mmCIF file of C-alpha atoms in Angstrom:
data_model
loop_
_atom_site.group_PDB
_atom_site.id
_atom_site.type_symbol
_atom_site.label_atom_id
_atom_site.label_comp_id
_atom_site.label_asym_id
_atom_site.label_seq_id
_atom_site.Cartn_x
_atom_site.Cartn_y
_atom_site.Cartn_z
ATOM 1 C CA VAL A 15 126.198 87.350 92.205
ATOM 2 C CA ASP A 16 124.922 84.778 90.594
ATOM 3 C CA THR A 17 126.625 82.717 89.044
ATOM 4 C CA HIS A 18 123.914 80.148 87.686
ATOM 5 C CA TRP A 19 121.648 83.164 86.191
ATOM 6 C CA GLY A 20 124.838 84.592 84.953
ATOM 7 C CA SER A 21 125.416 81.559 82.702
ATOM 8 C CA TYR A 22 122.560 79.702 82.239
ATOM 9 C CA SER A 23 119.280 80.756 80.677
ATOM 10 C CA VAL A 24 115.968 78.530 79.418
ATOM 11 C CA ILE A 25 115.051 78.913 75.738
ATOM 12 C CA ASP A 26 111.586 77.246 75.413
ATOM 13 C CA ASP A 27 108.165 79.306 76.398
ATOM 14 C CA ASP A 28 106.091 76.411 76.577
ATOM 15 C CA ASP A 29 104.886 76.865 79.948
ATOM 16 C CA ASP A 30 103.169 73.538 79.979
ATOM 17 C CA LYS A 31 106.258 71.602 79.413
ATOM 18 C CA PRO A 32 108.065 69.961 82.333
ATOM 19 C CA LEU A 33 111.435 71.179 83.540
ATOM 20 C CA GLU A 34 113.077 68.633 82.454
ATOM 21 C CA GLU A 35 111.886 68.673 78.526
ATOM 22 C CA LEU A 36 112.555 72.553 78.654
ATOM 23 C CA GLN A 37 115.521 73.468 76.126
ATOM 24 C CA SER A 38 118.078 75.848 77.957
ATOM 25 C CA GLN A 39 121.356 77.220 76.607
ATOM 26 C CA ILE A 40 124.793 78.155 78.349
ATOM 27 C CA SER A 41 125.801 81.969 77.719
ATOM 28 C CA MET A 42 126.888 84.407 79.681
ATOM 29 C CA ASP A 43 124.974 87.309 80.957
ATOM 30 C CA GLU A 44 127.353 90.251 83.014
ATOM 31 C CA PHE A 45 124.457 91.785 85.067
ATOM 32 C CA TYR A 46 124.730 89.016 87.709
ATOM 33 C CA PHE A 47 128.489 89.535 88.271
ATOM 34 C CA PHE A 48 128.285 92.087 90.878
ATOM 35 C CA PRO A 49 125.282 93.870 89.986
ATOM 36 C CA ASN A 50 123.738 97.220 91.333
ATOM 37 C CA PRO A 51 122.014 95.890 94.680
ATOM 38 C CA ARG A 52 119.053 98.261 93.980
ATOM 39 C CA TYR A 53 118.468 95.971 90.549
ATOM 40 C CA TYR A 54 119.707 92.770 91.729
ATOM 41 C CA LEU A 55 116.377 93.184 94.353
ATOM 42 C CA SER A 56 114.583 93.164 91.332
ATOM 43 C CA SER A 57 115.029 89.420 90.683
ATOM 44 C CA HIS A 58 116.357 88.064 94.087
ATOM 45 C CA CYS A 59 115.240 89.146 97.439
ATOM 46 C CA PRO A 60 118.341 87.518 100.327
ATOM 47 C CA GLU A 61 116.735 85.710 103.095
ATOM 48 C CA HIS A 62 118.745 87.815 105.221
ATOM 49 C CA PRO A 63 118.118 91.438 104.440
ATOM 50 C CA ASN A 64 121.679 92.683 105.654
ATOM 51 C CA TRP A 65 122.450 90.966 102.229
ATOM 52 C CA GLN A 66 120.046 92.786 100.192
ATOM 53 C CA LEU A 67 123.732 95.458 100.378
ATOM 54 C CA ILE A 68 121.081 98.565 100.628
ATOM 55 C CA GLU A 69 120.900 101.227 103.498
ATOM 56 C CA ASN A 70 116.977 100.346 103.616
ATOM 57 C CA PRO A 71 116.075 97.133 103.106
ATOM 58 C CA VAL A 72 112.852 96.356 101.406
ATOM 59 C CA HIS A 73 110.670 93.478 103.110
ATOM 60 C CA LEU A 74 109.766 90.420 101.093
ATOM 61 C CA GLU A 75 106.144 91.626 100.543
ATOM 62 C CA THR A 76 107.360 94.835 98.908
ATOM 63 C CA PHE A 77 109.631 92.449 96.622
ATOM 64 C CA GLU A 78 107.313 90.519 95.731
ATOM 65 C CA ALA A 79 104.870 92.794 94.784
ATOM 66 C CA HIS A 80 106.888 94.740 92.518
ATOM 67 C CA VAL A 81 107.482 94.219 88.720
ATOM 68 C CA LYS A 82 110.224 91.837 88.202
ATOM 69 C CA CYS A 83 112.517 93.723 85.194
ATOM 70 C CA THR A 84 114.726 91.263 83.880
ATOM 71 C CA SER A 85 118.838 92.166 83.272
ATOM 72 C CA ALA A 86 117.938 93.487 79.488
ATOM 73 C CA PHE A 87 115.773 96.011 80.936
ATOM 74 C CA PHE A 88 118.972 97.275 83.045
ATOM 75 C CA ALA A 89 121.184 96.750 80.512
ATOM 76 C CA LEU A 90 119.273 99.188 77.975
ATOM 77 C CA GLN A 91 119.183 101.977 81.105
ATOM 78 C CA LEU A 92 115.249 101.830 81.296
ATOM 79 C CA TYR A 93 113.641 102.611 84.222
ATOM 80 C CA LEU A 94 109.848 102.404 85.127
ATOM 81 C CA LEU A 95 108.135 105.882 85.792
ATOM 82 C CA SER A 96 104.840 104.234 87.146
ATOM 83 C CA HIS A 97 103.305 101.071 87.695
ATOM 84 C CA HIS A 98 105.978 99.817 90.272
ATOM 85 C CA ASN A 99 103.884 96.930 91.350
ATOM 86 C CA GLY A 100 103.444 94.017 88.940
ATOM 87 C CA LEU A 101 99.266 93.561 89.779
ATOM 88 C CA VAL A 102 98.417 96.151 87.613
ATOM 89 C CA HIS A 103 94.382 97.562 87.804
ATOM 90 C CA THR A 104 92.884 99.275 84.553
ATOM 91 C CA THR A 105 89.825 100.872 83.908
ATOM 92 C CA ASN A 106 87.553 99.334 80.898
ATOM 93 C CA GLY A 107 90.736 96.977 80.369
ATOM 94 C CA LYS A 108 93.416 99.694 79.285
ATOM 95 C CA VAL A 109 95.950 101.202 81.416
ATOM 96 C CA ASP A 110 98.845 103.595 80.480
ATOM 97 C CA ILE A 111 102.100 102.289 81.274
ATOM 98 C CA TYR A 112 105.351 104.527 81.120
ATOM 99 C CA ILE A 113 108.931 103.400 80.609
ATOM 100 C CA GLY A 114 111.823 106.425 80.850
ATOM 101 C CA LEU A 115 114.650 105.781 78.360
ATOM 102 C CA PRO A 116 117.946 107.309 78.926
ATOM 103 C CA PRO A 117 118.927 110.617 77.315
ATOM 104 C CA GLN A 118 120.324 110.263 73.901
#
């Protein structure tokens, strides 16, 4: 459970603003209240591996390299078909990234 992320969000998209000047809003995001542990690992990595609540905990290096998916990604039931790492190498500046959709 992450009550802070589940009830608060920054709505300002200016990366150059100091933290105290960013605009925020209080809003509920149910994803952060008892989420699927595998989904939660997209944004949070507990210090102690037992708190990952999965059979085969991931190493911090794996967590840091993985694509960071938002709660909306999981709410829409999307899933990664390619490029599970956040750093994507291209060929001549182009790359195809595949995301799965749930069946209609």
